Each structure stands twice: as structure tokens, then as C-alpha cells.
JSON list of C-alpha atoms in Angstrom, two decimals:
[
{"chain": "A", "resi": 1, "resn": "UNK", "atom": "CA", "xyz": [-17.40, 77.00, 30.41]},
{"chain": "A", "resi": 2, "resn": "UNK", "atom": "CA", "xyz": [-18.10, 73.45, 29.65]},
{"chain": "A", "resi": 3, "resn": "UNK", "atom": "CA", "xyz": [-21.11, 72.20, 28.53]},
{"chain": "A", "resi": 4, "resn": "UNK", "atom": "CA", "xyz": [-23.59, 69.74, 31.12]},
{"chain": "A", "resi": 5, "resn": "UNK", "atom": "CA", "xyz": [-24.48, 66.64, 29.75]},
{"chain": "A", "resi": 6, "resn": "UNK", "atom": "CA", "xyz": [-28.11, 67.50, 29.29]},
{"chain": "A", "resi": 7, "resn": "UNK", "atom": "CA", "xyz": [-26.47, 70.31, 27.28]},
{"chain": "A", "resi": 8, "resn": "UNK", "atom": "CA", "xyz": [-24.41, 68.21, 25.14]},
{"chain": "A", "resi": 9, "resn": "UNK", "atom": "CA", "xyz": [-27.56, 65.96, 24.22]},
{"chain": "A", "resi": 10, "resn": "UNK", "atom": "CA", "xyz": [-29.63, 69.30, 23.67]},
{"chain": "A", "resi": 11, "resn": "UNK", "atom": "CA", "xyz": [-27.15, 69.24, 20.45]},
{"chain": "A", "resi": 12, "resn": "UNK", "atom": "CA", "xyz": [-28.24, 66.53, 18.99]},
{"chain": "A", "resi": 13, "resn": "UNK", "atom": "CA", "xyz": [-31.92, 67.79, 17.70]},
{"chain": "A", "resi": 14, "resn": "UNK", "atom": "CA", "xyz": [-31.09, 67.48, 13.64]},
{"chain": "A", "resi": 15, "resn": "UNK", "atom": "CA", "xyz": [-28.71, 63.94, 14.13]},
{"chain": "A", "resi": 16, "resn": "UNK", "atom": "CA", "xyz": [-30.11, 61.24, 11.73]},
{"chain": "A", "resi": 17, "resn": "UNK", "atom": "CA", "xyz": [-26.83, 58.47, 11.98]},
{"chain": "A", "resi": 18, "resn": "UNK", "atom": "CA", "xyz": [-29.00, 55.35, 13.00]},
{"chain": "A", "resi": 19, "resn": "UNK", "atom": "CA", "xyz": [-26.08, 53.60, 14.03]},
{"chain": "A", "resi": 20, "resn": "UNK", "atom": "CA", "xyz": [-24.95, 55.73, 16.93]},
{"chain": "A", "resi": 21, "resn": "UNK", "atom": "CA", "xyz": [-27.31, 56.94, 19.90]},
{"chain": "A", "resi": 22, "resn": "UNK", "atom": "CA", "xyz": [-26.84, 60.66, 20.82]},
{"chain": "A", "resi": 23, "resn": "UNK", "atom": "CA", "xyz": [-27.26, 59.90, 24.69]},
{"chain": "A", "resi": 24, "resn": "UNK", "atom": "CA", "xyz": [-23.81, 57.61, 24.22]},
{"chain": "A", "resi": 25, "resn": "UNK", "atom": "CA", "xyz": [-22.60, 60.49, 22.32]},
{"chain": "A", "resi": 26, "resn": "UNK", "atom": "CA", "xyz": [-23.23, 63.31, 24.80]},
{"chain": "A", "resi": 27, "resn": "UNK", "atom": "CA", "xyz": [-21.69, 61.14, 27.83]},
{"chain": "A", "resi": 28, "resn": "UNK", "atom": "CA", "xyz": [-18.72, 60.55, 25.70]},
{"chain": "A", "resi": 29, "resn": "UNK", "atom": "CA", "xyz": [-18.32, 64.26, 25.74]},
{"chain": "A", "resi": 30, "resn": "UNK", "atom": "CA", "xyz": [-19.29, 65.11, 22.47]},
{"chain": "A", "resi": 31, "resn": "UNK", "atom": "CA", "xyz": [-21.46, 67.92, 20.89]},
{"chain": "A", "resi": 32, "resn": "UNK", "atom": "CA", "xyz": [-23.20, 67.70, 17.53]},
{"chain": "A", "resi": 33, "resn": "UNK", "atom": "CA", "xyz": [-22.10, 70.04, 14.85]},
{"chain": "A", "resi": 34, "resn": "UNK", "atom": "CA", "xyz": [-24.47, 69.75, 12.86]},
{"chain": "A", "resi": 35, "resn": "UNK", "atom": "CA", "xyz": [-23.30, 69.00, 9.81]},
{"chain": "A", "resi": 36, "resn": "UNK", "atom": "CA", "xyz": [-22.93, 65.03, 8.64]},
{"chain": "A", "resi": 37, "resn": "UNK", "atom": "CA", "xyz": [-22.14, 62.97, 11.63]},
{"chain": "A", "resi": 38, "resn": "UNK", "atom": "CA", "xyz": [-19.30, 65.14, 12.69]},
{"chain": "A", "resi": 39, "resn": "UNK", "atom": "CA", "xyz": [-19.41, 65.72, 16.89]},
{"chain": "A", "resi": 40, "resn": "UNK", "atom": "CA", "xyz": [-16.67, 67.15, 18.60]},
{"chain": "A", "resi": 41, "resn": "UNK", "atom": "CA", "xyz": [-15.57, 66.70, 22.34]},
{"chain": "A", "resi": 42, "resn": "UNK", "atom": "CA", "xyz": [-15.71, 69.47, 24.62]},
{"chain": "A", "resi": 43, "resn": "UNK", "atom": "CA", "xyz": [-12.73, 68.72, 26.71]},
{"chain": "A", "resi": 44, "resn": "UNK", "atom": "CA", "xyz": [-9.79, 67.69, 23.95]},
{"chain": "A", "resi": 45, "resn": "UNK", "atom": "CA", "xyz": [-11.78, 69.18, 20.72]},
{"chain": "A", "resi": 46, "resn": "UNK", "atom": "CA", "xyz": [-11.19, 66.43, 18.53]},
{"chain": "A", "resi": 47, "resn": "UNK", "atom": "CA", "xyz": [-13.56, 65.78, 16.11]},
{"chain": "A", "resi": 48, "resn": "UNK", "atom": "CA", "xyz": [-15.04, 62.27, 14.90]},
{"chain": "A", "resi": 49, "resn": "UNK", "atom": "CA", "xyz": [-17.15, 61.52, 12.25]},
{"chain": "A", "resi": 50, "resn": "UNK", "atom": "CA", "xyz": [-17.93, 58.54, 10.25]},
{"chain": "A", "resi": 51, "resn": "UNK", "atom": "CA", "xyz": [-19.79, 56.75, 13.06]},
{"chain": "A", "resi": 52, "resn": "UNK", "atom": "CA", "xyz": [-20.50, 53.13, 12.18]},
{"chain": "A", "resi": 53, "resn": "UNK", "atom": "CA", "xyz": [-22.53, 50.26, 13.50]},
{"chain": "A", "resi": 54, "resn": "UNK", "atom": "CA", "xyz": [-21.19, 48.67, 16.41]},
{"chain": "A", "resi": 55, "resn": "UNK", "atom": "CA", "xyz": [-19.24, 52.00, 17.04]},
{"chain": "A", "resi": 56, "resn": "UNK", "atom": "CA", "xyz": [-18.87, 52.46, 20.99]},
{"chain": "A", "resi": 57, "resn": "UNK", "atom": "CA", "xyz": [-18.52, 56.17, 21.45]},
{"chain": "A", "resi": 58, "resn": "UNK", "atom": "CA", "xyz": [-16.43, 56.25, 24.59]},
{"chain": "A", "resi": 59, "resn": "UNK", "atom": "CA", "xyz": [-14.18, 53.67, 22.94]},
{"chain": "A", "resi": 60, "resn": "UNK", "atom": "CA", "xyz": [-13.89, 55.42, 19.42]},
{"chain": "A", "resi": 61, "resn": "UNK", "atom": "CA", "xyz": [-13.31, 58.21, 21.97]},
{"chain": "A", "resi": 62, "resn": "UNK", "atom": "CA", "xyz": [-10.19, 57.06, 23.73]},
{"chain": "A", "resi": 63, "resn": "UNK", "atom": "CA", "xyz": [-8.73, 55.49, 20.59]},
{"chain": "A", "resi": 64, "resn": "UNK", "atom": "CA", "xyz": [-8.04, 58.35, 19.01]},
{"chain": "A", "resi": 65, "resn": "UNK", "atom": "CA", "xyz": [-7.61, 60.71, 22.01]},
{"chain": "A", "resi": 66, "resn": "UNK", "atom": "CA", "xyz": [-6.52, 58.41, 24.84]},
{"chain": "A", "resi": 67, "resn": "UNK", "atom": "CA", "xyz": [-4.74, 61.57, 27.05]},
{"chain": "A", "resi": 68, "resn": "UNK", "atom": "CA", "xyz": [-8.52, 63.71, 26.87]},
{"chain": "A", "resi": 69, "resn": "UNK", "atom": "CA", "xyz": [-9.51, 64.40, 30.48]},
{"chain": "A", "resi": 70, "resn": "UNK", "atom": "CA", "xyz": [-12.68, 62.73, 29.66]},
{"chain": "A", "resi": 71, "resn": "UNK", "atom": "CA", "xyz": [-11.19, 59.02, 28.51]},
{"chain": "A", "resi": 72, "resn": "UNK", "atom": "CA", "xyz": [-9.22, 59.19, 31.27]},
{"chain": "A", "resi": 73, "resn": "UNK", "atom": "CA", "xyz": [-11.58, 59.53, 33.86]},
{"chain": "A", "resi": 74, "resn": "UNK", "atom": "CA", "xyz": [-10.73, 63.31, 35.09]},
{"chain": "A", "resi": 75, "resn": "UNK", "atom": "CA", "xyz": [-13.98, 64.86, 34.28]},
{"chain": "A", "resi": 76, "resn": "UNK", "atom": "CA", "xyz": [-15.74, 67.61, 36.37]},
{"chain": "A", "resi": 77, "resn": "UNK", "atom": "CA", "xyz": [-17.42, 65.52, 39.25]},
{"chain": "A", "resi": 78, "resn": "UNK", "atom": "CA", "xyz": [-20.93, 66.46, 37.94]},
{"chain": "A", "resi": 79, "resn": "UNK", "atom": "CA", "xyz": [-20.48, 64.48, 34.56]},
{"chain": "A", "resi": 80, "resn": "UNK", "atom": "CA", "xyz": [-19.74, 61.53, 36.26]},
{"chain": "A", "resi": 81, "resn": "UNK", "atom": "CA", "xyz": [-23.23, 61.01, 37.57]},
{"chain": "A", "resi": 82, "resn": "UNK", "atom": "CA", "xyz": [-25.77, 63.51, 35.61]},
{"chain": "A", "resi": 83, "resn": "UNK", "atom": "CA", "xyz": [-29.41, 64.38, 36.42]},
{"chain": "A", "resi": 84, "resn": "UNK", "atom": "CA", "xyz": [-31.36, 62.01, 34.28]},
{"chain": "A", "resi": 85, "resn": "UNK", "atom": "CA", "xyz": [-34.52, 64.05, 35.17]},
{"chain": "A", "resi": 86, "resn": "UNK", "atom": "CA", "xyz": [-32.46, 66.85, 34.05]},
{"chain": "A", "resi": 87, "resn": "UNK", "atom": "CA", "xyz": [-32.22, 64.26, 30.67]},
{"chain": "A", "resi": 88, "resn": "UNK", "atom": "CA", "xyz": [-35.38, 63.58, 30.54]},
{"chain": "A", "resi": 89, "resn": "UNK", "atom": "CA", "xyz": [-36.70, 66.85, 30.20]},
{"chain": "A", "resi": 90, "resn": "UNK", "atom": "CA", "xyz": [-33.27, 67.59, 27.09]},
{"chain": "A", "resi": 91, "resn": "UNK", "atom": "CA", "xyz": [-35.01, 64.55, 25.66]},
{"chain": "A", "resi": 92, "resn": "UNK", "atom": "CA", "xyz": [-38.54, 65.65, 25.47]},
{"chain": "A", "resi": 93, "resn": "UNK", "atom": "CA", "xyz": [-38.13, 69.61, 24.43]},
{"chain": "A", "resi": 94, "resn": "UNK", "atom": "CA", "xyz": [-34.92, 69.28, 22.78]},
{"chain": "A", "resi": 95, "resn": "UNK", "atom": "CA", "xyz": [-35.10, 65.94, 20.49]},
{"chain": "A", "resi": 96, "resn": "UNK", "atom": "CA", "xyz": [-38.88, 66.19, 20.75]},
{"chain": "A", "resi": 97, "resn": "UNK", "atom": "CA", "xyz": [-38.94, 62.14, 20.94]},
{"chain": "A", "resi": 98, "resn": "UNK", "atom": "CA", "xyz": [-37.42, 59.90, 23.12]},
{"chain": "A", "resi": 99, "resn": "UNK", "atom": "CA", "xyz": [-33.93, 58.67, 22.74]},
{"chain": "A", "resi": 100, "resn": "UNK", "atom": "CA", "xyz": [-32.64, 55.09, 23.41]},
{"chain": "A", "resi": 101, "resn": "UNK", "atom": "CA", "xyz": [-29.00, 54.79, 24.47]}
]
């Protein structure tokens, strides 16, 4: 079963990379390991890690897995346009603070 956005962001509670937001992370498809920066996309599995400033998630995403279903735009209907009060309410229990991105 794959994972809702809100889900994906839930993941994110322990991240501490200032460089990349978890909210771009989590649209991008990607879940939080927890351990270093590593996240890992729920559609095509690849794992990234090393996240830089001025990384773009989605970009970094497609670069070096251009044929997920995610980069290419063939993601379940309901990740195209997710509940940001759903968000809202990941962003206060889950990260406990608010999260720009």
C-alpha cells in the first residue's frame, strides 16, 4: 500500500538537514529513514542522500530516476492534489512545529 502524503511527511519527525524542507521531500515521494539524510521514494525505491543547498527534491528526483511513476507524472490521482488540512494536522502532531516548504 503506498503511503499518503501526509504520511510521507509524518516521517520526517527526527530530520535535521537545514538545507532541504521535508514538505518538498514528502511530495517528491520520499520517506525519511531515519538515519543521516537518507529518504527513499515509495514508488521506484531509490534512495538519495547527501541533500545540499539549492537541492530541488523533485529535480534530484528525476535525475537519477527519470522512468519512477512519480517524475513522470503517473502518480495515484490523490497525490496530485493532497489535503493540506490533512498536512496541517502531520505538521502539528507529527513534527510538533511548523514546517516551511
Amino acid at each position: 500500500m503506498l503511503m499518503s502524503f501526509a504520511d510521507r511527511l509524518c516521517t520526517f519527525q527526527n530530520w535535521a538537514n537545514p538545507f532541504v524542507q521535508p514538505r518538498a521531500l514528502a511530495r517528491a515521494g520520499f520517506v525519511f529513514l531515519d538515519e543521516k539524510d537518507i529518504v527513499e521514494c515509495i514508488f521506484c525505491h531509490i534512495r538519495l542522500d547527501e541533500w545540499k543547498m539549492k537541492d530541488i527534491p523533485l529535480f534530484e528526483h528525476y535525475r537519477f530516476s527519470p522512468f519512477c511513476p512519480l517524475t513522470l507524472g503517473e502518480m495515484p490521482e490523490d497525490e496530485a492534489s493532497f489535503d493540506s488540512q490533512t498536512t496541517s494536522r502531520c505538521v502539528d502532531s507529527c513534527l510538533g512545529h511548523d514546517v516551511v516548504g
